[in-house]
Amino acid sequence: MRSFTAKTAIRNNIPTDIGPARLGARWVDVGPPVRAEIVVMPEWDEDVSRYEVTLGETFPVGEETWRFADLDMTSANDWQVKIRRVDENEAMEPPTGHLWKRAQLRPYGELDEAQLQSVEAALGHPLPADYRDWLRRNNGAQPEVEHHIPGKPFSLLPERPLFGVHPQYPPFDLVHAQRIHRDPWFSRDWLVIANPFGGLLVIPALTGIPNVYFVHELDLLGPPGPAGSAVRERKLRAVAWSMGEFIGLLTPKELDDQPPVQMLPPGTFTDPRNYQDGPF
């Protein structure tokens, strides 16, 4: 049976159907060389085959031959493998996909249980489990170069790392950060984990939700108190579903990553009239 398409893409381990078989990709590796594991699942046969191929190599699908033609990656968790059937007069097109670059972070080390409990005592509550585990293994992390998440308006810098336990150097210290960056703007329901260029990164402090959120610096205004905090907290936007996904999304920044300059009118991000405690 001949496949009903000559080109297709496999997204993040989601199989795609080409007729005689479903094709999946278990993993990709930017290398070099660029590699992927292709899984061939015949429609009328339980004999599943797996092929580790480098970019440009071929693999069999029944009586046909297919080629690993390209790889396009937004992050470690968002990618698609492009494949094409090898026909008699195949036109070899050069790959054009974007390869994700792994985050270049320098962890500060590890924390023991006594250190973690000391931090929790200083904060007045337990650390969220997902973040606690990441903090235990890394004690924060410093980017070697400027990093961003494509499409998000913030940058982590070497001088603006992910906070850790550094009481000897308050600008990088997690507990100190709550007094400086959280308490003027948010309730104790949140924990500030970094002060990147462009705003703040926060996580829920008192729930098991592992999401990482961002608030733009232009939304950090208004009066103190519960009413002002509630308005600012409504401006939070999720950027990752866990610390692991957040680290996987971070990408070293290059000049061609820069968006065009835009002039934003006053009130683009928030309107001070939203606040209930009067003018600020």
Tab-separated table of C-alpha atoms in Angstrom:
chain	number	residue	atom	x	y	z
A	1	MET	CA	0.000	0.000	0.000
A	2	ARG	CA	1.351	3.397	-1.004
A	3	SER	CA	1.299	6.296	1.471
A	4	PHE	CA	-1.231	9.036	0.764
A	5	THR	CA	1.227	11.891	1.343
A	6	ALA	CA	4.796	12.585	0.306
A	7	LYS	CA	5.658	14.983	3.143
A	8	THR	CA	4.581	15.268	6.750
A	9	ALA	CA	5.736	16.422	10.183
A	10	ILE	CA	5.786	14.660	13.558
A	11	ARG	CA	5.205	16.992	16.514
A	12	ASN	CA	6.471	16.199	20.003
A	13	ASN	CA	5.906	12.449	19.999
A	14	ILE	CA	2.401	12.740	18.508
A	15	PRO	CA	2.147	10.041	15.810
A	16	THR	CA	1.147	11.033	12.294
A	17	ASP	CA	-0.752	8.749	9.911
A	18	ILE	CA	0.536	8.296	6.341
A	19	GLY	CA	-1.725	5.374	5.361
A	20	PRO	CA	0.292	2.159	5.584
A	21	ALA	CA	1.754	3.180	8.943
A	22	ARG	CA	1.754	5.696	11.721
A	23	LEU	CA	5.064	7.436	12.326
A	24	GLY	CA	6.322	8.865	15.604
A	25	ALA	CA	9.514	10.419	16.920
A	26	ARG	CA	10.593	9.464	20.446
A	27	TRP	CA	13.381	12.034	20.791
A	28	VAL	CA	15.520	14.520	18.925
A	29	ASP	CA	19.088	15.672	19.510
A	30	VAL	CA	20.540	18.873	18.036
A	31	GLY	CA	24.000	17.272	18.113
A	32	PRO	CA	25.993	17.757	16.052
A	33	PRO	CA	24.999	15.728	14.211
A	34	VAL	CA	21.251	16.363	14.325
A	35	ARG	CA	19.561	13.052	15.155
A	36	ALA	CA	16.117	11.625	15.840
A	37	GLU	CA	14.566	8.272	16.684
A	38	ILE	CA	11.751	7.475	14.248
A	39	VAL	CA	9.140	4.884	15.230
A	40	VAL	CA	7.290	3.061	12.429
A	41	MET	CA	3.978	1.478	13.474
A	42	PRO	CA	2.367	-0.501	10.602
A	43	GLU	CA	-1.418	-0.186	10.501
A	44	TRP	CA	-2.019	-3.921	10.057
A	45	ASP	CA	0.940	-5.323	11.933
A	46	GLU	CA	2.102	-5.203	15.547
A	47	ASP	CA	5.761	-5.292	14.522
A	48	VAL	CA	6.944	-1.804	15.561
A	49	SER	CA	10.332	-0.697	14.228
A	50	ARG	CA	12.623	2.025	15.569
A	51	TYR	CA	15.329	3.792	13.574
A	52	GLU	CA	17.952	6.209	14.882
A	53	VAL	CA	18.746	8.473	11.939
A	54	THR	CA	20.810	11.586	11.403
A	55	LEU	CA	19.488	14.529	9.403
A	56	GLY	CA	19.297	13.532	5.736
A	57	GLU	CA	19.370	9.755	6.317
A	58	THR	CA	16.611	7.403	5.206
A	59	PHE	CA	14.561	4.652	6.873
A	60	PRO	CA	12.090	2.048	5.533
A	61	VAL	CA	8.321	2.251	5.860
A	62	GLY	CA	6.957	-0.979	4.400
A	63	GLU	CA	8.045	-1.054	0.767
A	64	GLU	CA	8.772	2.685	0.745
A	65	THR	CA	11.811	4.704	1.775
A	66	TRP	CA	11.447	7.903	3.795
A	67	ARG	CA	13.982	10.569	4.711
A	68	PHE	CA	14.587	12.592	7.895
A	69	ALA	CA	14.438	15.902	6.018
A	70	ASP	CA	14.410	18.648	8.636
A	71	LEU	CA	14.004	19.568	12.298
A	72	ASP	CA	12.319	22.681	13.661
A	73	MET	CA	12.627	23.395	17.395
A	74	THR	CA	11.115	26.169	19.479
A	75	SER	CA	12.420	24.672	22.715
A	76	ALA	CA	13.464	21.369	24.234
A	77	ASN	CA	9.766	20.531	24.640
A	78	ASP	CA	8.359	21.993	21.438
A	79	TRP	CA	9.642	20.571	18.149
A	80	GLN	CA	8.645	18.868	14.943
A	81	VAL	CA	10.487	16.359	12.790
A	82	LYS	CA	9.879	16.833	9.075
A	83	ILE	CA	10.041	13.729	6.894
A	84	ARG	CA	9.497	13.065	3.199
A	85	ARG	CA	9.030	10.045	0.969
A	86	VAL	CA	12.007	9.258	-1.261
A	87	ASP	CA	10.659	9.071	-4.793
A	88	GLU	CA	12.513	8.352	-8.030
A	89	ASN	CA	13.190	11.998	-8.882
A	90	GLU	CA	13.412	13.375	-5.340
A	91	ALA	CA	14.418	17.029	-5.169
A	92	MET	CA	16.867	17.372	-2.275
A	93	GLU	CA	15.885	20.551	-0.456
A	94	PRO	CA	18.320	21.931	2.133
A	95	PRO	CA	17.082	21.976	5.757
A	96	THR	CA	15.633	25.318	6.836
A	97	GLY	CA	14.415	24.512	10.353
A	98	HIS	CA	15.465	26.317	13.513
A	99	LEU	CA	17.520	24.323	16.011
A	100	TRP	CA	16.979	25.111	19.673
A	101	LYS	CA	20.070	25.989	21.667
A	102	ARG	CA	20.344	24.533	25.149
A	103	ALA	CA	20.301	27.013	28.042
A	104	GLN	CA	23.751	27.928	29.338
A	105	LEU	CA	23.184	28.107	33.100
A	106	ARG	CA	25.641	27.816	35.968
A	107	PRO	CA	23.982	26.360	39.087
A	108	TYR	CA	25.401	27.582	42.386
A	109	GLY	CA	25.535	24.106	43.886
A	110	GLU	CA	23.228	22.000	46.021
A	111	LEU	CA	21.352	22.610	49.267
A	112	ASP	CA	20.923	20.148	52.116
A	113	GLU	CA	17.725	19.637	54.058
A	114	ALA	CA	18.814	21.905	56.921
A	115	GLN	CA	19.408	24.794	54.504
A	116	LEU	CA	16.043	24.285	52.849
A	117	GLN	CA	14.272	24.234	56.203
A	118	SER	CA	16.100	27.407	57.217
A	119	VAL	CA	14.824	29.149	54.083
A	120	GLU	CA	11.290	27.934	54.744
A	121	ALA	CA	11.467	29.223	58.314
A	122	ALA	CA	12.593	32.625	57.056
A	123	LEU	CA	9.781	32.704	54.480
A	124	GLY	CA	7.181	31.509	56.978
A	125	HIS	CA	5.877	28.648	54.833
A	126	PRO	CA	7.096	25.498	53.039
A	127	LEU	CA	8.528	25.864	49.555
A	128	PRO	CA	6.353	24.497	46.715
A	129	ALA	CA	7.452	20.918	45.995
A	130	ASP	CA	8.481	21.405	42.334
A	131	TYR	CA	10.502	24.527	43.077
A	132	ARG	CA	11.936	23.057	46.288
A	133	ASP	CA	13.347	20.106	44.365
A	134	TRP	CA	14.860	22.377	41.710
A	135	LEU	CA	16.329	24.677	44.384
A	136	ARG	CA	17.783	21.694	46.278
A	137	ARG	CA	19.623	20.523	43.170
A	138	ASN	CA	20.786	23.933	41.889
A	139	ASN	CA	20.576	26.650	44.570
A	140	GLY	CA	19.614	29.105	41.836
A	141	ALA	CA	21.443	29.532	38.549
A	142	GLN	CA	23.361	32.236	36.731
A	143	PRO	CA	23.022	32.562	32.926
A	144	GLU	CA	26.378	32.614	31.161
A	145	VAL	CA	24.874	34.990	28.552
A	146	GLU	CA	21.564	36.755	28.100
A	147	HIS	CA	18.654	34.275	27.896
A	148	HIS	CA	15.011	34.623	26.961
A	149	ILE	CA	11.956	32.604	26.049
A	150	PRO	CA	11.083	33.409	22.430
A	151	GLY	CA	8.052	35.657	22.295
A	152	LYS	CA	8.209	36.640	25.982
A	153	PRO	CA	9.235	40.206	26.945
A	154	PHE	CA	11.939	39.462	29.513
A	155	SER	CA	15.606	38.476	29.644
A	156	LEU	CA	17.655	36.717	32.306
A	157	LEU	CA	21.128	38.221	32.553
A	158	PRO	CA	24.330	37.142	34.337
A	159	GLU	CA	23.716	39.988	36.791
A	160	ARG	CA	20.026	38.992	37.130
A	161	PRO	CA	20.068	35.222	37.805
A	162	LEU	CA	17.517	32.817	39.214
A	163	PHE	CA	17.600	33.403	42.969
A	164	GLY	CA	19.166	30.947	45.394
A	165	VAL	CA	20.200	30.847	49.039
A	166	HIS	CA	22.894	33.539	49.213
A	167	PRO	CA	22.492	35.494	52.456
A	168	GLN	CA	26.067	36.716	52.043
A	169	TYR	CA	25.037	38.450	48.792
A	170	PRO	CA	21.477	39.810	49.175
A	171	PRO	CA	20.873	40.788	45.476
A	172	PHE	CA	20.937	37.067	44.550
A	173	ASP	CA	19.221	35.798	47.711
A	174	LEU	CA	15.717	34.296	47.596
A	175	VAL	CA	14.600	35.481	51.049
A	176	HIS	CA	15.922	39.003	50.486
A	177	ALA	CA	14.138	39.106	47.111
A	178	GLN	CA	10.732	38.724	48.761
A	179	ARG	CA	11.246	41.883	50.817
A	180	ILE	CA	12.542	43.890	47.862
A	181	HIS	CA	10.578	42.578	44.886
A	182	ARG	CA	7.456	40.836	46.217
A	183	ASP	CA	6.233	42.660	49.293
A	184	PRO	CA	5.785	46.086	47.605
A	185	TRP	CA	3.625	44.565	44.870
A	186	PHE	CA	2.149	41.153	45.712
A	187	SER	CA	0.594	39.199	48.556
A	188	ARG	CA	2.415	36.374	50.318
A	189	ASP	CA	0.538	33.962	48.031
A	190	TRP	CA	3.430	34.430	45.586
A	191	LEU	CA	7.170	33.844	45.570
A	192	VAL	CA	9.505	35.890	43.368
A	193	ILE	CA	12.173	33.590	41.905
A	194	ALA	CA	13.975	36.045	39.601
A	195	ASN	CA	14.165	39.723	38.712
A	196	PRO	CA	14.853	39.555	34.952
A	197	PHE	CA	15.150	42.567	32.714
A	198	GLY	CA	11.560	43.495	31.904
A	199	GLY	CA	9.656	42.403	35.008
A	200	LEU	CA	9.448	39.639	37.615
A	201	LEU	CA	9.189	35.850	37.531
A	202	VAL	CA	6.990	34.362	40.263
A	203	ILE	CA	5.467	31.052	41.328
A	204	PRO	CA	2.498	30.281	43.613
A	205	ALA	CA	3.896	30.075	47.147
A	206	LEU	CA	1.130	28.287	48.997
A	207	THR	CA	-0.311	25.757	46.520
A	208	GLY	CA	0.943	22.703	44.685
A	209	ILE	CA	0.556	24.402	41.296
A	210	PRO	CA	4.061	24.381	39.736
A	211	ASN	CA	3.413	27.094	37.105
A	212	VAL	CA	5.961	29.844	36.503
A	213	TYR	CA	4.433	33.277	35.855
A	214	PHE	CA	5.728	36.598	34.518
A	215	VAL	CA	4.556	40.137	35.259
A	216	HIS	CA	5.716	43.038	33.116
A	217	GLU	CA	7.580	45.884	34.807
A	218	LEU	CA	4.985	48.346	33.469
A	219	ASP	CA	2.390	46.540	35.583
A	220	LEU	CA	4.402	47.064	38.771
A	221	LEU	CA	2.648	50.232	39.843
A	222	GLY	CA	-0.248	51.322	41.987
A	223	PRO	CA	-0.787	51.556	45.734
A	224	PRO	CA	0.219	48.940	48.315
A	225	GLY	CA	-2.376	46.843	50.042
A	226	PRO	CA	-4.740	43.986	49.138
A	227	ALA	CA	-6.700	45.879	46.458
A	228	GLY	CA	-3.579	46.938	44.560
A	229	SER	CA	-2.021	43.491	44.918
A	230	ALA	CA	-5.160	41.839	43.548
A	231	VAL	CA	-5.040	44.025	40.425
A	232	ARG	CA	-1.356	43.333	39.839
A	233	GLU	CA	-1.832	39.591	40.354
A	234	ARG	CA	-4.466	39.579	37.620
A	235	LYS	CA	-1.710	40.754	35.263
A	236	LEU	CA	0.385	37.601	35.834
A	237	ARG	CA	0.817	35.431	32.747
A	238	ALA	CA	1.938	31.786	32.794
A	239	VAL	CA	5.153	31.097	30.864
A	240	ALA	CA	5.782	27.461	31.909
A	241	TRP	CA	3.979	24.643	33.695
A	242	SER	CA	6.952	23.678	35.891
A	243	MET	CA	10.548	24.641	36.641
A	244	GLY	CA	11.732	21.849	34.352
A	245	GLU	CA	9.713	23.195	31.437
A	246	PHE	CA	10.837	26.745	32.210
A	247	ILE	CA	14.514	25.758	32.025
A	248	GLY	CA	13.794	23.850	28.812
A	249	LEU	CA	12.237	26.951	27.247
A	250	LEU	CA	15.144	29.259	28.101
A	251	THR	CA	17.256	30.034	25.043
A	252	PRO	CA	20.515	31.967	24.651
A	253	LYS	CA	19.655	35.241	22.960
A	254	GLU	CA	21.064	36.235	19.585
A	255	LEU	CA	20.747	39.419	17.573
A	256	ASP	CA	18.264	37.872	15.147
A	257	ASP	CA	16.014	36.997	18.106
A	258	GLN	CA	15.358	40.694	18.786
A	259	PRO	CA	11.830	41.852	17.920
A	260	PRO	CA	11.377	45.163	16.095
A	261	VAL	CA	11.277	48.204	18.349
A	262	GLN	CA	7.760	49.320	19.253
A	263	MET	CA	6.615	52.474	20.975
A	264	LEU	CA	3.887	51.587	23.451
A	265	PRO	CA	1.330	54.223	24.433
A	266	PRO	CA	0.604	54.916	28.119
A	267	GLY	CA	-1.768	52.397	29.654
A	268	THR	CA	-0.869	49.603	27.254
A	269	PHE	CA	-0.210	47.148	30.091
A	270	THR	CA	-2.400	48.492	32.846
A	271	ASP	CA	-4.600	51.409	33.756
A	272	PRO	CA	-4.079	53.062	37.170
A	273	ARG	CA	-7.817	53.729	37.300
A	274	ASN	CA	-8.221	50.012	37.961
A	275	TYR	CA	-6.873	50.465	41.457
A	276	GLN	CA	-9.370	50.865	44.249
A	277	ASP	CA	-7.164	52.576	46.840
A	278	GLY	CA	-7.026	55.944	45.111
A	279	PRO	CA	-4.195	57.574	43.151
A	280	PHE	CA	-0.585	56.548	43.552
